[in-house]
Amino acid sequence: MLEKKNLDYERVVLVGVITTTQNEEKSHEYLDELEFLTYTAGGEVVKRFTQRLETPNPKTFIGTGKMDELIQFVEENEIGAVIFDDELTPAQQNNIEKILRIKVLDRTTLILDIFAQRAQTSYARTQVELAQYEYLLPRLTGLWTHLERQRGGIGMRGPGETEIETDRRIVRDRIALLKKKLETIDRQMSTQRSNRGALVRVALIGYTNVGKSTLMNLISKSEVFAENKLFATLDTTVRKVVIGNLPFLLSDTVGFIRKLPTQLIESFKSTLDEVRDADLLLHIVDISHPNFEEHIASVNQILGEIKSINKPTIMVFNKIDAYTHQTIEDDDLMIEKTSRHFSLEEWKQTWMNRMNGDVIFISALNKENIQEFREKVYKKVREIHITRFPYNNFLYPEIEE
Ligand SMILES: Nc1nc2c(ncn2[C@@H]2O[C@H](COP(=O)(O)OP(=O)(O)OP(=O)(O)O)[C@@H](O)[C@H]2O)c(=O)[nH]1
Ligand SMILES: [Mg+2]
């Protein structure tokens, strides 16, 4: 499945439940994503455990029988950590740790850990550290602090061991301090943003790993880090871009994910302000991903949370080079046609209608349709620009489509 070059990858087991609201296929896809997250964090998934349950068990997430299976597997296979595909309550976390006596992580800790690993600037590190401490505070329990924290690896990056061994009061003080530090930086950032003048602001947004940074590099000739792992970008990059004489600001920022921890959304306030302040959003979608429609929904949900859902938006469907779809033989009347069977052309029609034409299909990697993409962006930016500078309307000719 995923390429694994590093022999030091920590051996982990994934655990998920198949609930009544999500079918088996969905839960497999969720576990695929959890596996990708694990791989990004430096883990190798040795086995997945799933259980059908109406709702997760309030004490141990999974039932007793499944837990026995898990205990046995963990003991026999040198497993370093167990990762649950949901947020564990402090009680569940505590109980499961007592039973398994190895590292117990949930989806949120895993995402926080990746953010901690990837944070480059002191600003990003401060934001992640704050989110980690806030998640940690209700979960500080005796066993967890002295047993699990002594080991390294996934889930253990970020707050240092000495702090962890102390009590909640110290964690609370640290949270207060980090908040103060962030407030100062937030103020500086917002001054910086207001100093950028009246140029139109365009933000690349979308699910993680869809190609935002690749597109940024292509359009702005910058060198933003892009790779096939989740959350390659944490810090925002802003570049001045000129298309056909018309200058505007383009920003590349952190990608979104399903169930993005709320602590992260809150502490990444300033980073997300870049989105909030944008005049135009380019919502990038990886159309080659089987779950891309759900990705769009997750992104829209987060946009709603940060009050940015009603901005002018161009939907940019990327990775058309990698798009595949299921086909139905002409004589097969048993198969019902679903969106999984759509050709690219059908998707184009669907989205053109939905977005009133503000849609483009591209491949950033193969540079397909990039000229059309630039024209689409130009047209939209121009519309916004001339409302701001009506007098230099004539400078920027309308282009025919
Ligand atoms: N096949 C294909 N791959 C692409 C395309 N565009 C980008 N990629 C690949 O997708 C992966 C992710 O690209 P990034 O540009 O880092 O994605 P991102 O949206 O910035 O990701 P985060 O910063 O992690 O949120 C990289 O391996 C890219 O090479 C494309 O058009 N086609
Ligand atoms: Mg990126």
GROMACS .gro file of C-alpha atoms and ligand atoms in nm:
model
  434
    1MET     CA    1   0.000   0.000   0.000
    2LEU     CA    2   0.211   0.287   0.126
    3GLU     CA    3   0.577   0.287   0.060
    4LYS     CA    4   0.781   0.235   0.376
    5LYS     CA    5   1.144   0.324   0.349
    6ASN     CA    6   1.230   0.382   0.710
    7LEU     CA    7   1.308   0.070   0.906
    8ASP     CA    8   1.261   0.252   1.234
    9TYR     CA    9   0.889   0.287   1.183
   10GLU     CA   10   0.705   0.215   1.505
   11ARG     CA   11   0.474  -0.087   1.491
   12VAL     CA   12   0.116   0.013   1.561
   13VAL     CA   13  -0.234  -0.131   1.557
   14LEU     CA   14  -0.543   0.064   1.449
   15VAL     CA   15  -0.881   0.027   1.613
   16GLY     CA   16  -1.212   0.148   1.472
   17VAL     CA   17  -1.577   0.078   1.522
   18ILE     CA   18  -1.833   0.030   1.249
   19THR     CA   19  -2.139   0.212   1.375
   20THR     CA   20  -2.494   0.206   1.249
   21THR     CA   21  -2.447   0.543   1.078
   22GLN     CA   22  -2.141   0.441   0.881
   23ASN     CA   23  -2.129   0.138   0.658
   24GLU     CA   24  -1.837  -0.098   0.632
   25GLU     CA   25  -1.690   0.063   0.322
   26LYS     CA   26  -1.690   0.406   0.488
   27SER     CA   27  -1.519   0.277   0.798
   28HIS     CA   28  -1.252   0.114   0.581
   29GLU     CA   29  -1.193   0.445   0.410
   30TYR     CA   30  -1.167   0.618   0.747
   31LEU     CA   31  -0.911   0.361   0.857
   32ASP     CA   32  -0.721   0.416   0.531
   33GLU     CA   33  -0.697   0.781   0.625
   34LEU     CA   34  -0.592   0.692   0.981
   35GLU     CA   35  -0.325   0.467   0.834
   36PHE     CA   36  -0.198   0.752   0.616
   37LEU     CA   37  -0.189   0.976   0.924
   38THR     CA   38   0.002   0.704   1.113
   39TYR     CA   39   0.250   0.668   0.831
   40THR     CA   40   0.297   1.046   0.821
   41ALA     CA   41   0.368   1.040   1.197
   42GLY     CA   42   0.629   0.766   1.157
   43GLY     CA   43   0.430   0.449   1.225
   44GLU     CA   44   0.375   0.123   1.042
   45VAL     CA   45   0.031  -0.031   1.071
   46VAL     CA   46   0.065  -0.401   1.150
   47LYS     CA   47  -0.305  -0.478   1.190
   48ARG     CA   48  -0.647  -0.318   1.199
   49PHE     CA   49  -0.912  -0.418   1.450
   50THR     CA   50  -1.274  -0.327   1.382
   51GLN     CA   51  -1.590  -0.398   1.570
   52ARG     CA   52  -1.955  -0.347   1.490
   53LEU     CA   53  -2.113  -0.143   1.767
   54GLU     CA   54  -2.412   0.089   1.790
   55THR     CA   55  -2.193   0.337   1.973
   56PRO     CA   56  -1.842   0.301   2.118
   57ASN     CA   57  -1.825   0.144   2.463
   58PRO     CA   58  -1.808   0.434   2.715
   59LYS     CA   59  -1.546   0.258   2.927
   60THR     CA   60  -1.313   0.097   2.678
   61PHE     CA   61  -1.431   0.209   2.332
   62ILE     CA   62  -1.450  -0.154   2.215
   63GLY     CA   63  -1.616  -0.447   2.394
   64THR     CA   64  -1.449  -0.694   2.629
   65GLY     CA   65  -1.415  -0.975   2.377
   66LYS     CA   66  -1.251  -0.752   2.120
   67MET     CA   67  -1.028  -0.609   2.389
   68ASP     CA   68  -0.904  -0.959   2.477
   69GLU     CA   69  -0.812  -1.016   2.112
   70LEU     CA   70  -0.631  -0.685   2.111
   71ILE     CA   71  -0.439  -0.761   2.431
   72GLN     CA   72  -0.319  -1.089   2.292
   73PHE     CA   73  -0.213  -0.942   1.962
   74VAL     CA   74  -0.027  -0.655   2.128
   75GLU     CA   75   0.162  -0.893   2.355
   76GLU     CA   76   0.261  -1.131   2.080
   77ASN     CA   77   0.365  -0.880   1.816
   78GLU     CA   78   0.584  -0.616   1.982
   79ILE     CA   79   0.333  -0.340   1.925
   80GLY     CA   80   0.443   0.006   2.035
   81ALA     CA   81   0.113   0.188   2.019
   82VAL     CA   82  -0.258   0.142   1.962
   83ILE     CA   83  -0.438   0.417   1.774
   84PHE     CA   84  -0.814   0.463   1.796
   85ASP     CA   85  -1.002   0.618   1.505
   86ASP     CA   86  -1.192   0.866   1.716
   87GLU     CA   87  -1.148   1.100   2.006
   88LEU     CA   88  -1.123   0.899   2.331
   89THR     CA   89  -1.274   1.047   2.644
   90PRO     CA   90  -1.027   1.096   2.931
   91ALA     CA   91  -1.191   0.798   3.108
   92GLN     CA   92  -1.163   0.569   2.805
   93GLN     CA   93  -0.802   0.670   2.753
   94ASN     CA   94  -0.719   0.600   3.116
   95ASN     CA   95  -0.897   0.263   3.125
   96ILE     CA   96  -0.746   0.138   2.802
   97GLU     CA   97  -0.397   0.239   2.912
   98LYS     CA   98  -0.440   0.043   3.231
   99ILE     CA   99  -0.543  -0.262   3.033
  100LEU     CA  100  -0.291  -0.249   2.749
  101ARG     CA  101   0.005  -0.086   2.923
  102ILE     CA  102   0.137   0.056   2.599
  103LYS     CA  103   0.085   0.392   2.433
  104VAL     CA  104  -0.278   0.461   2.357
  105LEU     CA  105  -0.343   0.736   2.105
  106ASP     CA  106  -0.656   0.865   1.943
  107ARG     CA  107  -0.711   1.042   1.613
  108THR     CA  108  -0.673   1.382   1.776
  109THR     CA  109  -0.344   1.305   1.953
  110LEU     CA  110  -0.213   1.166   1.627
  111ILE     CA  111  -0.303   1.480   1.431
  112LEU     CA  112  -0.158   1.698   1.706
  113ASP     CA  113   0.159   1.490   1.699
  114ILE     CA  114   0.199   1.535   1.323
  115PHE     CA  115   0.149   1.908   1.364
  116ALA     CA  116   0.414   1.912   1.639
  117GLN     CA  117   0.654   1.722   1.418
  118ARG     CA  118   0.597   1.951   1.121
  119ALA     CA  119   0.590   2.290   1.293
  120GLN     CA  120   0.885   2.486   1.157
  121THR     CA  121   0.854   2.835   1.295
  122SER     CA  122   0.830   2.931   1.658
  123TYR     CA  123   0.487   3.068   1.575
  124ALA     CA  124   0.358   2.734   1.447
  125ARG     CA  125   0.522   2.554   1.738
  126THR     CA  126   0.351   2.782   1.987
  127GLN     CA  127   0.013   2.722   1.825
  128VAL     CA  128   0.058   2.344   1.827
  129GLU     CA  129   0.192   2.336   2.180
  130LEU     CA  130  -0.110   2.528   2.305
  131ALA     CA  131  -0.347   2.286   2.130
  132GLN     CA  132  -0.159   1.989   2.275
  133TYR     CA  133  -0.167   2.119   2.630
  134GLU     CA  134  -0.537   2.195   2.607
  135TYR     CA  135  -0.607   1.843   2.489
  136LEU     CA  136  -0.375   1.702   2.750
  137LEU     CA  137  -0.507   1.887   3.054
  138PRO     CA  138  -0.817   1.677   3.127
  139ARG     CA  139  -0.620   1.364   3.041
  140LEU     CA  140  -0.334   1.406   3.285
  141THR     CA  141  -0.340   1.089   3.487
  142GLY     CA  142  -0.077   0.917   3.698
  143LEU     CA  143  -0.014   0.611   3.489
  144TRP     CA  144  -0.002   0.797   3.164
  145THR     CA  145   0.252   1.051   3.283
  146HIS     CA  146   0.509   0.822   3.434
  147LEU     CA  147   0.472   0.521   3.210
  148GLU     CA  148   0.394   0.629   2.858
  149ARG     CA  149   0.573   0.957   2.848
  150GLN     CA  150   0.910   0.797   2.905
  151ARG     CA  151   0.899   0.639   2.565
  152GLY     CA  152   0.968   0.830   2.249
  153GLY     CA  153   0.799   0.806   1.910
  154ILE     CA  154   0.451   0.880   1.791
  155GLY     CA  155   0.236   1.088   2.019
  156MET     CA  156   0.528   1.185   2.237
  157ARG     CA  157   0.656   1.492   2.058
  158GLY     CA  158   0.581   1.839   2.178
  159PRO     CA  159   0.559   1.921   2.545
  160GLY     CA  160   0.879   1.803   2.713
  161GLU     CA  161   0.892   1.528   2.970
  162THR     CA  162   0.977   1.745   3.267
  163GLU     CA  163   0.662   1.947   3.225
  164ILE     CA  164   0.453   1.637   3.177
  165GLU     CA  165   0.567   1.493   3.507
  166THR     CA  166   0.444   1.789   3.699
  167ASP     CA  167   0.086   1.864   3.784
  168ARG     CA  168  -0.206   2.033   3.619
  169ARG     CA  169  -0.137   2.370   3.772
  170ILE     CA  170   0.186   2.392   3.580
  171VAL     CA  171   0.011   2.288   3.260
  172ARG     CA  172  -0.248   2.558   3.321
  173ASP     CA  173   0.023   2.818   3.374
  174ARG     CA  174   0.189   2.706   3.053
  175ILE     CA  175  -0.141   2.740   2.865
  176ALA     CA  176  -0.186   3.092   2.996
  177LEU     CA  177   0.168   3.182   2.892
  178LEU     CA  178   0.130   3.035   2.544
  179LYS     CA  179  -0.195   3.222   2.498
  180LYS     CA  180  -0.025   3.548   2.588
  181LYS     CA  181   0.257   3.475   2.350
  182LEU     CA  182   0.012   3.399   2.071
  183GLU     CA  183  -0.186   3.715   2.139
  184THR     CA  184   0.128   3.919   2.082
  185ILE     CA  185   0.205   3.735   1.760
  186ASP     CA  186  -0.159   3.761   1.649
  187ARG     CA  187  -0.143   4.136   1.691
  188GLN     CA  188   0.175   4.156   1.484
  189MET     CA  189   0.028   3.935   1.215
  190SER     CA  190  -0.289   4.136   1.190
  191THR     CA  191  -0.085   4.457   1.157
  192GLN     CA  192   0.117   4.289   0.884
  193ARG     CA  193  -0.198   4.188   0.704
  194SER     CA  194  -0.344   4.537   0.721
  195ASN     CA  195  -0.016   4.679   0.587
  196ARG     CA  196  -0.048   4.477   0.274
  197GLY     CA  197  -0.273   4.743   0.127
  198ALA     CA  198  -0.577   4.701  -0.084
  199LEU     CA  199  -0.455   4.428  -0.317
  200VAL     CA  200  -0.706   4.150  -0.372
  201ARG     CA  201  -0.636   3.850  -0.151
  202VAL     CA  202  -0.675   3.500  -0.280
  203ALA     CA  203  -0.637   3.195  -0.057
  204LEU     CA  204  -0.570   2.837  -0.161
  205ILE     CA  205  -0.773   2.616   0.067
  206GLY     CA  206  -0.874   2.250   0.075
  207TYR     CA  207  -0.831   1.912   0.233
  208THR     CA  208  -0.478   1.807   0.320
  209ASN     CA  209  -0.260   1.657   0.041
  210VAL     CA  210  -0.476   1.781  -0.248
  211GLY     CA  211  -0.199   1.981  -0.417
  212LYS     CA  212  -0.237   2.335  -0.278
  213SER     CA  213   0.137   2.390  -0.239
  214THR     CA  214   0.212   2.233  -0.576
  215LEU     CA  215  -0.029   2.479  -0.737
  216MET     CA  216   0.114   2.768  -0.534
  217ASN     CA  217   0.461   2.685  -0.665
  218LEU     CA  218   0.334   2.662  -1.019
  219ILE     CA  219   0.148   2.993  -1.013
  220SER     CA  220   0.378   3.205  -0.801
  221LYS     CA  221   0.716   3.057  -0.884
  222SER     CA  222   0.778   3.013  -0.513
  223GLU     CA  223   0.932   2.710  -0.352
  224VAL     CA  224   0.683   2.589  -0.097
  225PHE     CA  225   0.743   2.242   0.045
  226ALA     CA  226   0.510   1.982  -0.106
  227GLU     CA  227   0.510   1.606  -0.054
  228ASN     CA  228   0.286   1.304  -0.045
  229LYS     CA  229   0.221   1.307   0.327
  230LEU     CA  230  -0.047   1.481   0.528
  231PHE     CA  231   0.000   1.835   0.657
  232ALA     CA  232   0.314   1.918   0.460
  233THR     CA  233   0.225   2.283   0.509
  234LEU     CA  234   0.163   2.442   0.848
  235ASP     CA  235   0.287   2.795   0.802
  236THR     CA  236   0.116   3.031   0.568
  237THR     CA  237   0.307   3.159   0.267
  238VAL     CA  238   0.187   3.472   0.090
  239ARG     CA  239   0.317   3.573  -0.253
  240LYS     CA  240   0.239   3.856  -0.484
  241VAL     CA  241   0.125   3.711  -0.814
  242VAL     CA  242   0.067   3.896  -1.138
  243ILE     CA  243  -0.159   3.759  -1.411
  244GLY     CA  244  -0.187   3.969  -1.727
  245ASN     CA  245  -0.073   4.286  -1.548
  246LEU     CA  246  -0.310   4.241  -1.258
  247PRO     CA  247  -0.136   4.200  -0.922
  248PHE     CA  248  -0.293   4.016  -0.628
  249LEU     CA  249  -0.184   3.826  -0.318
  250LEU     CA  250  -0.196   3.449  -0.312
  251SER     CA  251  -0.165   3.253   0.010
  252ASP     CA  252  -0.101   2.887   0.071
  253THR     CA  253  -0.195   2.756   0.410
  254VAL     CA  254  -0.258   2.455   0.632
  255GLY     CA  255  -0.480   2.182   0.489
  256PHE     CA  256  -0.802   2.069   0.650
  257ILE     CA  257  -0.907   1.721   0.755
  258ARG     CA  258  -1.220   1.544   0.875
  259LYS     CA  259  -1.264   1.597   1.250
  260LEU     CA  260  -0.985   1.853   1.273
  261PRO     CA  261  -0.932   1.891   1.648
  262THR     CA  262  -1.115   2.200   1.773
  263GLN     CA  263  -0.813   2.288   1.986
  264LEU     CA  264  -0.615   2.319   1.664
  265ILE     CA  265  -0.873   2.539   1.495
  266GLU     CA  266  -0.872   2.769   1.796
  267SER     CA  267  -0.498   2.794   1.836
  268PHE     CA  268  -0.442   2.830   1.462
  269LYS     CA  269  -0.665   3.135   1.466
  270SER     CA  270  -0.410   3.365   1.312
  271THR     CA  271  -0.310   3.117   1.043
  272LEU     CA  272  -0.676   3.075   0.957
  273ASP     CA  273  -0.726   3.452   0.958
  274GLU     CA  274  -0.553   3.439   0.623
  275VAL     CA  275  -0.858   3.250   0.498
  276ARG     CA  276  -1.099   3.473   0.687
  277ASP     CA  277  -0.946   3.787   0.532
  278ALA     CA  278  -0.938   3.649   0.178
  279ASP     CA  279  -1.152   3.809  -0.094
  280LEU     CA  280  -1.154   3.495  -0.304
  281LEU     CA  281  -1.111   3.129  -0.213
  282LEU     CA  282  -0.966   2.869  -0.446
  283HIS     CA  283  -1.106   2.548  -0.303
  284ILE     CA  284  -0.869   2.277  -0.425
  285VAL     CA  285  -1.005   1.923  -0.444
  286ASP     CA  286  -0.820   1.599  -0.516
  287ILE     CA  287  -1.066   1.444  -0.759
  288SER     CA  288  -0.863   1.124  -0.777
  289HIS     CA  289  -0.941   1.051  -0.410
  290PRO     CA  290  -1.235   0.812  -0.369
  291ASN     CA  291  -1.371   1.028  -0.089
  292PHE     CA  292  -1.336   1.367  -0.250
  293GLU     CA  293  -1.700   1.464  -0.205
  294GLU     CA  294  -1.676   1.403   0.167
  295HIS     CA  295  -1.353   1.605   0.172
  296ILE     CA  296  -1.542   1.897   0.018
  297ALA     CA  297  -1.805   1.866   0.290
  298SER     CA  298  -1.540   1.861   0.567
  299VAL     CA  299  -1.371   2.169   0.423
  300ASN     CA  300  -1.703   2.352   0.399
  301GLN     CA  301  -1.782   2.262   0.757
  302ILE     CA  302  -1.456   2.412   0.880
  303LEU     CA  303  -1.512   2.718   0.660
  304GLY     CA  304  -1.845   2.754   0.836
  305GLU     CA  305  -1.676   2.732   1.176
  306ILE     CA  306  -1.437   3.012   1.084
  307LYS     CA  307  -1.717   3.218   0.928
  308SER     CA  308  -1.581   3.204   0.574
  309ILE     CA  309  -1.835   2.993   0.394
  310ASN     CA  310  -1.997   3.270   0.191
  311LYS     CA  311  -1.691   3.404   0.016
  312PRO     CA  312  -1.658   3.407  -0.363
  313THR     CA  313  -1.510   3.067  -0.443
  314ILE     CA  314  -1.368   2.885  -0.742
  315MET     CA  315  -1.377   2.507  -0.714
  316VAL     CA  316  -1.049   2.370  -0.851
  317PHE     CA  317  -1.054   1.998  -0.919
  318ASN     CA  318  -0.692   1.887  -0.924
  319LYS     CA  319  -0.518   1.558  -1.011
  320ILE     CA  320  -0.736   1.489  -1.315
  321ASP     CA  321  -0.439   1.288  -1.447
  322ALA     CA  322  -0.501   1.033  -1.172
  323TYR     CA  323  -0.881   1.020  -1.190
  324THR     CA  324  -1.036   0.677  -1.243
  325HIS     CA  325  -1.397   0.566  -1.223
  326GLN     CA  326  -1.593   0.243  -1.218
  327THR     CA  327  -1.762   0.140  -1.537
  328ILE     CA  328  -2.084  -0.046  -1.605
  329GLU     CA  329  -2.108  -0.290  -1.893
  330ASP     CA  330  -2.396  -0.205  -2.128
  331ASP     CA  331  -2.575  -0.531  -2.060
  332ASP     CA  332  -2.542  -0.513  -1.684
  333LEU     CA  333  -2.876  -0.382  -1.565
  334MET     CA  334  -2.825  -0.488  -1.205
  335ILE     CA  335  -2.576  -0.217  -1.119
  336GLU     CA  336  -2.719   0.113  -1.016
  337LYS     CA  337  -2.528   0.411  -1.146
  338THR     CA  338  -2.376   0.621  -0.867
  339SER     CA  339  -2.126   0.906  -0.857
  340ARG     CA  340  -1.852   0.641  -0.846
  341HIS     CA  341  -1.932   0.576  -1.212
  342PHE     CA  342  -1.911   0.939  -1.325
  343SER     CA  343  -1.667   1.025  -1.598
  344LEU     CA  344  -1.467   1.347  -1.565
  345GLU     CA  345  -1.700   1.503  -1.819
  346GLU     CA  346  -2.002   1.419  -1.602
  347TRP     CA  347  -1.835   1.570  -1.299
  348LYS     CA  348  -1.761   1.884  -1.499
  349GLN     CA  349  -2.125   1.922  -1.597
  350THR     CA  350  -2.245   1.857  -1.241
  351TRP     CA  351  -2.015   2.113  -1.085
  352MET     CA  352  -2.051   2.371  -1.360
  353ASN     CA  353  -2.422   2.374  -1.283
  354ARG     CA  354  -2.371   2.379  -0.908
  355MET     CA  355  -2.113   2.657  -0.908
  356ASN     CA  356  -2.251   2.864  -1.191
  357GLY     CA  357  -1.934   2.817  -1.392
  358ASP     CA  358  -1.683   2.889  -1.115
  359VAL     CA  359  -1.519   2.552  -1.162
  360ILE     CA  360  -1.201   2.432  -1.326
  361PHE     CA  361  -1.047   2.088  -1.373
  362ILE     CA  362  -0.668   2.073  -1.377
  363SER     CA  363  -0.357   1.872  -1.313
  364ALA     CA  364  -0.099   2.078  -1.128
  365LEU     CA  365   0.151   1.798  -1.169
  366ASN     CA  366   0.117   1.762  -1.547
  367LYS     CA  367   0.038   2.132  -1.596
  368GLU     CA  368  -0.292   2.051  -1.768
  369ASN     CA  369  -0.545   2.335  -1.809
  370ILE     CA  370  -0.324   2.577  -1.620
  371GLN     CA  371  -0.375   2.855  -1.872
  372GLU     CA  372  -0.753   2.821  -1.832
  373PHE     CA  373  -0.706   2.818  -1.457
  374ARG     CA  374  -0.509   3.143  -1.470
  375GLU     CA  375  -0.776   3.303  -1.685
  376LYS     CA  376  -1.051   3.197  -1.450
  377VAL     CA  377  -0.864   3.341  -1.152
  378TYR     CA  378  -0.784   3.658  -1.346
  379LYS     CA  379  -1.149   3.711  -1.430
  380LYS     CA  380  -1.263   3.670  -1.070
  381VAL     CA  381  -0.980   3.879  -0.923
  382ARG     CA  382  -1.050   4.150  -1.178
  383GLU     CA  383  -1.417   4.165  -1.075
  384ILE     CA  384  -1.313   4.227  -0.716
  385HIS     CA  385  -1.024   4.457  -0.808
  386ILE     CA  386  -1.232   4.700  -1.014
  387THR     CA  387  -1.484   4.744  -0.738
  388ARG     CA  388  -1.192   4.859  -0.527
  389PHE     CA  389  -1.010   5.064  -0.790
  390PRO     CA  390  -1.282   5.167  -1.037
  391TYR     CA  391  -1.055   5.422  -1.205
  392ASN     CA  392  -0.805   5.171  -1.343
  393ASN     CA  393  -1.069   4.948  -1.490
  394PHE     CA  394  -0.931   5.011  -1.840
  395LEU     CA  395  -0.592   4.870  -1.743
  396TYR     CA  396  -0.727   4.522  -1.714
  397PRO     CA  397  -0.911   4.409  -2.022
  398GLU     CA  398  -1.188   4.158  -1.996
  399ILE     CA  399  -1.090   3.830  -2.149
  400GLU     CA  400  -1.316   3.620  -2.358
  401GLU     CA  401  -1.377   3.265  -2.250
  402LIG     N1  402  -0.116   1.284  -0.966
  402LIG     C1  403  -0.109   1.410  -0.923
  402LIG     N2  404  -0.047   1.438  -0.807
  402LIG     C2  405  -0.042   1.567  -0.766
  402LIG     C3  406  -0.099   1.673  -0.842
  402LIG     N3  407  -0.079   1.789  -0.776
  402LIG     C4  408  -0.011   1.756  -0.663
  402LIG     N4  409   0.013   1.624  -0.656
  402LIG     C5  410   0.086   1.549  -0.551
  402LIG     O1  411   0.007   1.546  -0.433
  402LIG     C6  412   0.090   1.546  -0.317
  402LIG     C7  413   0.050   1.657  -0.223
  402LIG     O2  414   0.080   1.782  -0.281
  402LIG     P1  415   0.094   1.915  -0.195
  402LIG     O3  416   0.109   2.027  -0.292
  402LIG     O4  417   0.196   1.899  -0.087
  402LIG     O5  418  -0.050   1.919  -0.127
  402LIG     P2  419  -0.106   2.023  -0.019
  402LIG     O6  420  -0.251   2.039  -0.050
  402LIG     O7  421  -0.022   2.145  -0.014
  402LIG     O8  422  -0.090   1.935   0.113
  402LIG     P3  423  -0.077   1.985   0.268
  402LIG     O9  424   0.014   2.101   0.275
  402LIG    O10  425  -0.023   1.862   0.330
  402LIG    O11  426  -0.216   2.014   0.312
  402LIG     C8  427   0.233   1.561  -0.370
  402LIG    O12  428   0.291   1.432  -0.372
  402LIG     C9  429   0.213   1.616  -0.510
  402LIG    O13  430   0.318   1.583  -0.598
  402LIG    C10  431  -0.165   1.639  -0.967
  402LIG    O14  432  -0.217   1.723  -1.041
  402LIG     N5  433  -0.166   1.507  -1.000
  403MG      MG  434   0.081   2.227   0.138
   0.00000   0.00000   0.00000
